[in-house]
mmCIF file of C-alpha atoms in Angstrom:
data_model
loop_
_atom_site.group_PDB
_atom_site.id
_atom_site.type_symbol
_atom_site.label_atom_id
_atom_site.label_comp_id
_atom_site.label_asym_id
_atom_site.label_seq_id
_atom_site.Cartn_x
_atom_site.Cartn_y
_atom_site.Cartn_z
ATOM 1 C CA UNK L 1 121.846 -128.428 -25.369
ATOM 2 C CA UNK L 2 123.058 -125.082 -26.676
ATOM 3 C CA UNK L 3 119.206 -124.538 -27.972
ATOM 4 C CA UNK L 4 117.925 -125.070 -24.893
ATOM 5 C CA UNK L 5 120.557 -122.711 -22.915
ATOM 6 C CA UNK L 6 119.759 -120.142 -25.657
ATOM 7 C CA UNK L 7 116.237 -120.409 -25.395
ATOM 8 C CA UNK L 8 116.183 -120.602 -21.676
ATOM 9 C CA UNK L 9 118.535 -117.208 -21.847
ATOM 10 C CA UNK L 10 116.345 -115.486 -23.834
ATOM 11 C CA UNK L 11 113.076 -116.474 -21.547
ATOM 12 C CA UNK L 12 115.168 -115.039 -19.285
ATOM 13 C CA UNK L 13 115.801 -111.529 -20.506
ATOM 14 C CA UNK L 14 112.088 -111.050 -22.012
ATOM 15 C CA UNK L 15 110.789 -111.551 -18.182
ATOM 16 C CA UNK L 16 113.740 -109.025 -17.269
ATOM 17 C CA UNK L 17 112.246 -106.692 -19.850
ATOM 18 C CA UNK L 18 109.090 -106.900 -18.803
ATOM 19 C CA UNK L 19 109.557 -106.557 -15.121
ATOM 20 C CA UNK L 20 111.262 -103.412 -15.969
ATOM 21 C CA UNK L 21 108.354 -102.229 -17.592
ATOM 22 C CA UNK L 22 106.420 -103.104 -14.740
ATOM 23 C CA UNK L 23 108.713 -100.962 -12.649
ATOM 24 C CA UNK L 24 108.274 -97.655 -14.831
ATOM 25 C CA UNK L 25 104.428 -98.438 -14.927
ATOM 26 C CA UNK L 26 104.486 -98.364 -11.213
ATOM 27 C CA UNK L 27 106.985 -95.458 -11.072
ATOM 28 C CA UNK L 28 104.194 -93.198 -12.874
ATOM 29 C CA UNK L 29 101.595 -94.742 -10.646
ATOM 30 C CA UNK L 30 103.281 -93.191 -7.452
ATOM 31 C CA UNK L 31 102.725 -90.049 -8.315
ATOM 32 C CA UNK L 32 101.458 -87.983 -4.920
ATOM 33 C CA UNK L 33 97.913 -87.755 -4.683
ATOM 34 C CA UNK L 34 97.050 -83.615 -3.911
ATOM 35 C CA UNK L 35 96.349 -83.435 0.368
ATOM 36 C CA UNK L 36 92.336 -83.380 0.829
ATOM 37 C CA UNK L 37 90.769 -79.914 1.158
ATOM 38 C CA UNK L 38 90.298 -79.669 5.191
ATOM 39 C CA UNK L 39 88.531 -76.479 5.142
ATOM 40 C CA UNK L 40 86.036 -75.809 7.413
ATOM 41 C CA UNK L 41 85.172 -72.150 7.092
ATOM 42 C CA UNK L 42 86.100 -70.007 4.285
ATOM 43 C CA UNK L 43 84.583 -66.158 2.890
ATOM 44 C CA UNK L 44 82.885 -65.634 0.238
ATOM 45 C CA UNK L 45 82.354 -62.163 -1.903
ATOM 46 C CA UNK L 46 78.826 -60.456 -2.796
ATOM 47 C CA UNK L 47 78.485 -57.551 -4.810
ATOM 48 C CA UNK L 48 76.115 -56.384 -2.475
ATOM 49 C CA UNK L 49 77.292 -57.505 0.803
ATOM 50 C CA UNK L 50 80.797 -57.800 0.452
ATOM 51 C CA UNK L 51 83.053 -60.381 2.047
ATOM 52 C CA UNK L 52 81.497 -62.848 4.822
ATOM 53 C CA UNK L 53 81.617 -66.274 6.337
ATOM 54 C CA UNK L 54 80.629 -69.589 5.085
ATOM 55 C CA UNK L 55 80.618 -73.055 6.077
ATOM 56 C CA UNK L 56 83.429 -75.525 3.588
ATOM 57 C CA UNK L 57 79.687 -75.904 0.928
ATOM 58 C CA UNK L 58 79.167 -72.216 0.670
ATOM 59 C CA UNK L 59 76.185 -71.910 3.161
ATOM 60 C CA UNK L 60 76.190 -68.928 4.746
ATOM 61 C CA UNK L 61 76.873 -68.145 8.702
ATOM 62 C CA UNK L 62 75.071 -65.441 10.914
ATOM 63 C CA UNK L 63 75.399 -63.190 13.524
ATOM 64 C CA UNK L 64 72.560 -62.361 16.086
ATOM 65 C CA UNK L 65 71.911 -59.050 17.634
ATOM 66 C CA UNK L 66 70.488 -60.656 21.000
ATOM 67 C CA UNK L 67 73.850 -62.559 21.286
ATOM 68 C CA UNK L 68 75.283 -58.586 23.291
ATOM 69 C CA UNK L 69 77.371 -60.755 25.802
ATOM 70 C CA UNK L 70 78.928 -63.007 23.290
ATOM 71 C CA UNK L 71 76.996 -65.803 24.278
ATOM 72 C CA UNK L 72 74.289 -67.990 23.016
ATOM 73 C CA UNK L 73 70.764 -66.101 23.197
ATOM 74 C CA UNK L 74 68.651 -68.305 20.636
ATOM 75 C CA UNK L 75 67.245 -70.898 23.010
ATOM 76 C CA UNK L 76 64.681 -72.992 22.749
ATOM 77 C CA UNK L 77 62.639 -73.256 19.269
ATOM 78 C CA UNK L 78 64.810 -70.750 17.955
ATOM 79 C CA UNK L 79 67.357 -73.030 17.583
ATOM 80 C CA UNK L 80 65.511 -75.136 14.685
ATOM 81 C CA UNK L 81 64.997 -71.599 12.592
ATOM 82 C CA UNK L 82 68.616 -70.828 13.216
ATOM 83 C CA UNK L 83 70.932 -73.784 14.111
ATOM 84 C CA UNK L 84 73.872 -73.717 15.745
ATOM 85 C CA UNK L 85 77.306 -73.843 14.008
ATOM 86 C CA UNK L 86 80.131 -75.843 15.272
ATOM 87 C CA UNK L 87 83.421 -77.253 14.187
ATOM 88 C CA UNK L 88 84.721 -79.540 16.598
ATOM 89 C CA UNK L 89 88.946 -79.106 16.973
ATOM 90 C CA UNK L 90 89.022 -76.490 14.888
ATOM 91 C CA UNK L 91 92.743 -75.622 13.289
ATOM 92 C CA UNK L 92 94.237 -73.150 11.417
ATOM 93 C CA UNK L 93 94.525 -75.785 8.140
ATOM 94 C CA UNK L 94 90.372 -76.058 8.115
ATOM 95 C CA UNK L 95 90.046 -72.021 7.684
ATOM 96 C CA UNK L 96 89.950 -70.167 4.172
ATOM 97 C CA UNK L 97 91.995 -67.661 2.937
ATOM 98 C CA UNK L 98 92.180 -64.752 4.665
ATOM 99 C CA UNK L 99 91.011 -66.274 8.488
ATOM 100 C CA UNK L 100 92.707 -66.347 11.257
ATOM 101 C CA UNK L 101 92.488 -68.797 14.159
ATOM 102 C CA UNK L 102 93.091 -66.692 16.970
ATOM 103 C CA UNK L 103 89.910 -64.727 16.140
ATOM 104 C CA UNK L 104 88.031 -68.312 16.765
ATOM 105 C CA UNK L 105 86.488 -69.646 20.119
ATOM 106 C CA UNK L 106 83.505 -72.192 21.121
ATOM 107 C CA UNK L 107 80.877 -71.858 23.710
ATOM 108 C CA UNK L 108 78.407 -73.354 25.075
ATOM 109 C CA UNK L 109 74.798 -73.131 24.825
ATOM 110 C CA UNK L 110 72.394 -73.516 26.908
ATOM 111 C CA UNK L 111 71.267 -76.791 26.028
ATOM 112 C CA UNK L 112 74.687 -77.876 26.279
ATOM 113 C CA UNK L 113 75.550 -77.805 22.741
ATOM 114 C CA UNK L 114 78.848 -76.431 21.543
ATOM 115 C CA UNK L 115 78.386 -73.598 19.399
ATOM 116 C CA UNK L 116 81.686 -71.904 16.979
ATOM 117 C CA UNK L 117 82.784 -68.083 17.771
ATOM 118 C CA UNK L 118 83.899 -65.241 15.472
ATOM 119 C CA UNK L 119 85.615 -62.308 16.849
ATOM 120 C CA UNK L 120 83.184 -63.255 20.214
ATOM 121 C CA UNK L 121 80.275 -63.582 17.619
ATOM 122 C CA UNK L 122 78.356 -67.007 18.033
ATOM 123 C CA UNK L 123 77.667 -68.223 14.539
ATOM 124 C CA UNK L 124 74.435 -69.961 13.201
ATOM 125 C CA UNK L 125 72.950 -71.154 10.274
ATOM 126 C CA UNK L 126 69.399 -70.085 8.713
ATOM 127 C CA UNK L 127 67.187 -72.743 8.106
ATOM 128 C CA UNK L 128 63.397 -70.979 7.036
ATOM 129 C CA UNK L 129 60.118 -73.257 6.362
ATOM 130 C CA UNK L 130 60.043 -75.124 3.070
ATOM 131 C CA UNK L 131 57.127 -77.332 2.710
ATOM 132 C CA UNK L 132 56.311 -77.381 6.506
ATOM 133 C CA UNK L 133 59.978 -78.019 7.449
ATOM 134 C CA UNK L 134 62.958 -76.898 8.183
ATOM 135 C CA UNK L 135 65.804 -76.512 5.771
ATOM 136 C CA UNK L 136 69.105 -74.763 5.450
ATOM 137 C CA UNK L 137 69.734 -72.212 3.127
ATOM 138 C CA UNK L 138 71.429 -73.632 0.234
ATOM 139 C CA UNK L 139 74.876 -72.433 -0.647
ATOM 140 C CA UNK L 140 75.391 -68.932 -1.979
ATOM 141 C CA UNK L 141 71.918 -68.341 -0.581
ATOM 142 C CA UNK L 142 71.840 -64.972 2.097
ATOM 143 C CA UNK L 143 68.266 -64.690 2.624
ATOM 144 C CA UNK L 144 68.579 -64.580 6.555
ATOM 145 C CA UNK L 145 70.274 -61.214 6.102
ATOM 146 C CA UNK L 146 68.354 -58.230 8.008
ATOM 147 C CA UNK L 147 65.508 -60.790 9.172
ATOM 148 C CA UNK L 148 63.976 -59.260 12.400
ATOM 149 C CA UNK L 149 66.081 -56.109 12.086
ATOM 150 C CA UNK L 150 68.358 -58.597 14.562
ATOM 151 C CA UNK L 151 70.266 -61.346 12.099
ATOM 152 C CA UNK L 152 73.213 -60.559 9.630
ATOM 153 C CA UNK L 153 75.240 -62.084 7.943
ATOM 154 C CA UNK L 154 78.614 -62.767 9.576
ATOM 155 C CA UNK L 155 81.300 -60.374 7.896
ATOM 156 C CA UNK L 156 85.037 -59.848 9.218
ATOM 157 C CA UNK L 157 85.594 -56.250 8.545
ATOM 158 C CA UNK L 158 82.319 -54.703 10.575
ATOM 159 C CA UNK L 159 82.794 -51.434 11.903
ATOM 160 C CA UNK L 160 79.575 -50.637 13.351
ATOM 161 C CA UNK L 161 76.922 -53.609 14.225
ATOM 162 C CA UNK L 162 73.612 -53.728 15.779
ATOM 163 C CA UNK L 163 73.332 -54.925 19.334
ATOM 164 C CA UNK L 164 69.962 -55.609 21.064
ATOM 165 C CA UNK L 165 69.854 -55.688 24.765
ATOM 166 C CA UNK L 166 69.153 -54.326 28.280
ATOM 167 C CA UNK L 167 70.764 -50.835 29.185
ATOM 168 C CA UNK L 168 72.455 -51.117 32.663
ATOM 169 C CA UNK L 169 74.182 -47.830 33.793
ATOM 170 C CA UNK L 170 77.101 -47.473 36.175
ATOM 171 C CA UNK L 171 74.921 -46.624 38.926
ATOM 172 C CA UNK L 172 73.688 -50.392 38.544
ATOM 173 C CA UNK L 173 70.057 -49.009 37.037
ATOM 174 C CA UNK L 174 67.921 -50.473 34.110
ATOM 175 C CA UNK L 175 67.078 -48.008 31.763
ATOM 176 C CA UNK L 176 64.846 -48.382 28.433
ATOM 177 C CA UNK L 177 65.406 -46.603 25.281
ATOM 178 C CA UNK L 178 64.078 -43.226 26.742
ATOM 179 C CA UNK L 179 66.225 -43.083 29.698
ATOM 180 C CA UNK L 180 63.742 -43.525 32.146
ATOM 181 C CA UNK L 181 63.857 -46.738 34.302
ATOM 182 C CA UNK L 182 63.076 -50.114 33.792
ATOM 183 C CA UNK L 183 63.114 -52.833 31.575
ATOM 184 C CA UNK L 184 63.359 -53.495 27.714
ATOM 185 C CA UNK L 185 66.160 -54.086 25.282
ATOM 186 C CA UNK L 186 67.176 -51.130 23.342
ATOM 187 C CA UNK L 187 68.895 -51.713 19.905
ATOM 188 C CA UNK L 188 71.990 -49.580 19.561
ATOM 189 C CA UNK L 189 75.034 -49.398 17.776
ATOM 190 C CA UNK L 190 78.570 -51.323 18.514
ATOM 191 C CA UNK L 191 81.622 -52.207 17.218
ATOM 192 C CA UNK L 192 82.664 -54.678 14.695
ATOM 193 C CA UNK L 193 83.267 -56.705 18.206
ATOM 194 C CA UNK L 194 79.967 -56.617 19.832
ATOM 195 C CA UNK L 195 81.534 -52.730 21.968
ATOM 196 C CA UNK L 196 79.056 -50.177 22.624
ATOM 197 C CA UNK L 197 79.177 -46.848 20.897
ATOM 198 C CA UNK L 198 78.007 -43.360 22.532
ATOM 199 C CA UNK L 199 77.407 -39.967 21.662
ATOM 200 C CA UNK L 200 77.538 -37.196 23.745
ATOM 201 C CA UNK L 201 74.412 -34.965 24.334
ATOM 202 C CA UNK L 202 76.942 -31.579 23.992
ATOM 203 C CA UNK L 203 78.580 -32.263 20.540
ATOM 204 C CA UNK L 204 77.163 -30.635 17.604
ATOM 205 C CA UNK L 205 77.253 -31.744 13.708
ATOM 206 C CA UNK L 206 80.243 -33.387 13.027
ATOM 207 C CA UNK L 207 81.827 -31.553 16.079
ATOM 208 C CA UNK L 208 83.628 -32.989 19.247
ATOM 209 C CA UNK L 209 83.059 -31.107 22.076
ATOM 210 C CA UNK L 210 84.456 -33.303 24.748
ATOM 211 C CA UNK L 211 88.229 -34.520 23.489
ATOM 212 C CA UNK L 212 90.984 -32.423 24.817
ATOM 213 C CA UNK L 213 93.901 -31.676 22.301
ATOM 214 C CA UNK L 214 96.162 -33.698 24.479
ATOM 215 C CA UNK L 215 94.162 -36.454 24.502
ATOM 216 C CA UNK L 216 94.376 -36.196 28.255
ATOM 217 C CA UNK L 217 90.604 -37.366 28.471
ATOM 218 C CA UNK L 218 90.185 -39.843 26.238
ATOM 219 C CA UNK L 219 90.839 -42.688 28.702
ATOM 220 C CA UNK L 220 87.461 -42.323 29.631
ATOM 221 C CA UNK L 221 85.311 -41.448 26.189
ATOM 222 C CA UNK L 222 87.500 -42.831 24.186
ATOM 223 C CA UNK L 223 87.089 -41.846 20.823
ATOM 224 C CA UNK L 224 86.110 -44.221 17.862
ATOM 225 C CA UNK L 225 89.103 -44.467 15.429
ATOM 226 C CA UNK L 226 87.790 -45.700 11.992
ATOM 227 C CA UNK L 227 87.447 -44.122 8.450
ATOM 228 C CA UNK L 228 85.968 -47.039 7.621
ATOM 229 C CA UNK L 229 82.157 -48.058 6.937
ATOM 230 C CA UNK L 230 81.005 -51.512 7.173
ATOM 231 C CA UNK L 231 77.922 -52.018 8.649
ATOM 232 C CA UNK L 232 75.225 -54.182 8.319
ATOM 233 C CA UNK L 233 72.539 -53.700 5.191
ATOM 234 C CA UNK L 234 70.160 -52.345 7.095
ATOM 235 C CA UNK L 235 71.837 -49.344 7.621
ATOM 236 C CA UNK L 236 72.176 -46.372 5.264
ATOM 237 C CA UNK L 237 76.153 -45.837 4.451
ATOM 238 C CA UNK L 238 75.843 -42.597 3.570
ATOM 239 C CA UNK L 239 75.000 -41.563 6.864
ATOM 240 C CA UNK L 240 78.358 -42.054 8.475
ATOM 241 C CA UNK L 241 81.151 -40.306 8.000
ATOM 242 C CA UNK L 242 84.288 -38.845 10.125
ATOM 243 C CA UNK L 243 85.727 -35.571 11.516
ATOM 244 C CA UNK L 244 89.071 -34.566 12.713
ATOM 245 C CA UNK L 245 90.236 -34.688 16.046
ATOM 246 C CA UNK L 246 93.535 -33.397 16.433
ATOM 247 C CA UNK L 247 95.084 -35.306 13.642
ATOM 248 C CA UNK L 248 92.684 -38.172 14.428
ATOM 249 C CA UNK L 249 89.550 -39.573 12.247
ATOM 250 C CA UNK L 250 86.582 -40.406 14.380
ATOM 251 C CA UNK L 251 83.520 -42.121 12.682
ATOM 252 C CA UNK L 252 80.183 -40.172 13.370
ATOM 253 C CA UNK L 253 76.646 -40.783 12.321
ATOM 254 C CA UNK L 254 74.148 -38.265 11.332
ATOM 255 C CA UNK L 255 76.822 -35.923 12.356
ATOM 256 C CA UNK L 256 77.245 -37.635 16.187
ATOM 257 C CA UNK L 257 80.759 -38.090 16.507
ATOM 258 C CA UNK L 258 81.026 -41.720 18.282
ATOM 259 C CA UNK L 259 83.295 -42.620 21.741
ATOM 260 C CA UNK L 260 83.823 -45.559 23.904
ATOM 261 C CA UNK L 261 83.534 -45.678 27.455
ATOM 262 C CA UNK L 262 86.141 -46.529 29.103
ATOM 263 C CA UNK L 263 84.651 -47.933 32.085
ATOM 264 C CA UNK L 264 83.055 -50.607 29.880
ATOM 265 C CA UNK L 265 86.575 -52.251 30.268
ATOM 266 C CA UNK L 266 86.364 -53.734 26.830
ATOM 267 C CA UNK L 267 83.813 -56.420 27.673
ATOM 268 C CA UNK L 268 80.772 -57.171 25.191
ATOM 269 C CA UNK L 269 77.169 -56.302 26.251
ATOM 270 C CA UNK L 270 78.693 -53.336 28.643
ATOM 271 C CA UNK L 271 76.819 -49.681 28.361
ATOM 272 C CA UNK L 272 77.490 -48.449 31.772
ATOM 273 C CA UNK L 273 78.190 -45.399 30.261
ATOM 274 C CA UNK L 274 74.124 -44.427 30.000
ATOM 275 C CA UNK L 275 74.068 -43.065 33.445
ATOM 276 C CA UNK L 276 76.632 -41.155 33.369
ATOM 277 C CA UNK L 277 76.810 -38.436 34.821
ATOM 278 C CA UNK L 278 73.114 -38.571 34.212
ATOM 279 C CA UNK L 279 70.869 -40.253 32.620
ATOM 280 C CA UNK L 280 70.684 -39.546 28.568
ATOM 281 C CA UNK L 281 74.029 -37.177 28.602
ATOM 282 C CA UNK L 282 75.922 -40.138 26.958
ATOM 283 C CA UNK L 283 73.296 -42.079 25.033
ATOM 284 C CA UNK L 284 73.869 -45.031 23.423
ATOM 285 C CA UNK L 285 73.206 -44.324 19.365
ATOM 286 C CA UNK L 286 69.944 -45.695 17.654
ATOM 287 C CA UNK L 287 69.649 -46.327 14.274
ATOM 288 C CA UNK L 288 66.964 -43.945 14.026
ATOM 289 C CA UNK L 289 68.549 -40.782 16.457
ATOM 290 C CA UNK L 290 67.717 -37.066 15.210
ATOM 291 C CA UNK L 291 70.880 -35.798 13.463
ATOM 292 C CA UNK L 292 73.050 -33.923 15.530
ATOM 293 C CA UNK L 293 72.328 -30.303 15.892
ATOM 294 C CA UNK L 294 74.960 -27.799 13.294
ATOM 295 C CA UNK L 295 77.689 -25.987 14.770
#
């Protein structure tokens, strides 16, 4: 009997041992798995093109010169060369170091598609003919830079961008590039934001002629703080640059100090400013304008 008691005892404790062991093996086992990535959108860095967006596989995002009033202006069979880029519900947890959600929005196009924002930019993909179809870029791939002199790649830091689009003055007039009336889209310089840029007819080389020292004025050219140059790679660098105004750096090109106009009211796709006070005084600046005349 005592055999049996002993024996039955010591079955006892080997199945305590190895439950125990069981325990620590599931102990280790429970260690917390790392969260999924969520990100959506994140930048990327070329040595050439510096920092811009991407989708979470590394393709890269554009912007779209036509796209002046924020919204979508690719309609139609555009849409297949350049699709649409969307994240539905986006939150700040799917964006990438270095992105903010509050510079985010959706739209929606005209086929009734929703289509992603950045900094009032709607974003695409490129997606060129391969083998008769077609097919996104692949990651890392930024071949739809500079295509049509109207599609670049979508960076966060512009300070000057291309804008293509109908001039409409303040006196409610279509102009074209020459300042006479009528129709046709003029490509001209903005903001990082898609907000026309102007010189003024007056100025000379590096020169502002029209800013008070007070500042008193500048409600209605504003001038265009930045010592910065980020533009798109069509654009030569080295022909921007700034001058001082009364303790203040504005950004010029080809020597054309550049101003708002107030007027414009901060709204995308606005260059009422062309008519005023006559046609041509405050022109809207071209990539290709004569350099301003020296002081």
């Amino acid at each position: 009997m005592m055999k049996n008691l002993f024996r039955n005892n010591w079955r006892y404790l080997l199945l305590v041992f190895f439950l125990f062991l069981l325990s620590c093996d599931d102990d280790n086992d429970n260690t917390p798995n790392p969260p999924a990535d969520t990100t959506q959108i994140k930048l990327q860095t070329s040595a050439t093109l510096g920092s811009y967006l991407t989708d979470k596989d590394g393709r890269t995002l554009y912007y779209f010169s036509n796209d002046a009033n924020g919204q979508n202006n690719c309609p139609g069979g555009c849409e297949a060369l350049w699709p649409y880029f969307n994240v539905d519900n986006l939150k700040p947890d799917m964006l990438g170091q270095g992105l903010d959600a509050a510079d985010f929005a959706t739209i929606t196009a005209a086929n009734g598609k929703k289509q992603l924002t950045y900094k009032t930019w709607p974003l695409y993909y490129y997606a060129p003919m391969v083998n008769g179809t077609n097919t996104l870029e692949a990651p890392g791939q930024t071949t739809g830079e500079g295509v049509g002199g109207v599609w670049f790649v979508a960076k966060p830091d512009y300070t000057i961008m291309l804008v293509n689009a109908q001039l409409l003055g303040n006196d409610g007039k279509k102009y074209k590039s020459d300042y006479t009336e009528g129709e046709g889209k003029t490509i001209y310089f903005t903001d990082g934001k898609g907000l026309t840029l102007y010189g003024f007819k007056p100025d000379k080389a590096n020169k502002n002629t029209f800013t008070k020292p007070d500042f008193s004025n500048n409600s209605v050219w504003p001038i265009y703080e930045t010592d910065k140059v980020v533009v798109p790679s069509t654009l030569d660098k080295t022909f921007f640059s700034t001058t001082d105004v009364f303790g203040k750096k504005q950004l010029t090109y080809k020597g054309w100090p550049l101003y708002y106009f107030g007027p414009d009211a901060n709204v995308r796709g606005n260059n009422k400013g062309v008519s005023v006070p006559a046609p041509g005084v405050w022109p809207v600046i071209l990539k290709d304008v004569a350099p301003a005349p020296p002081q």
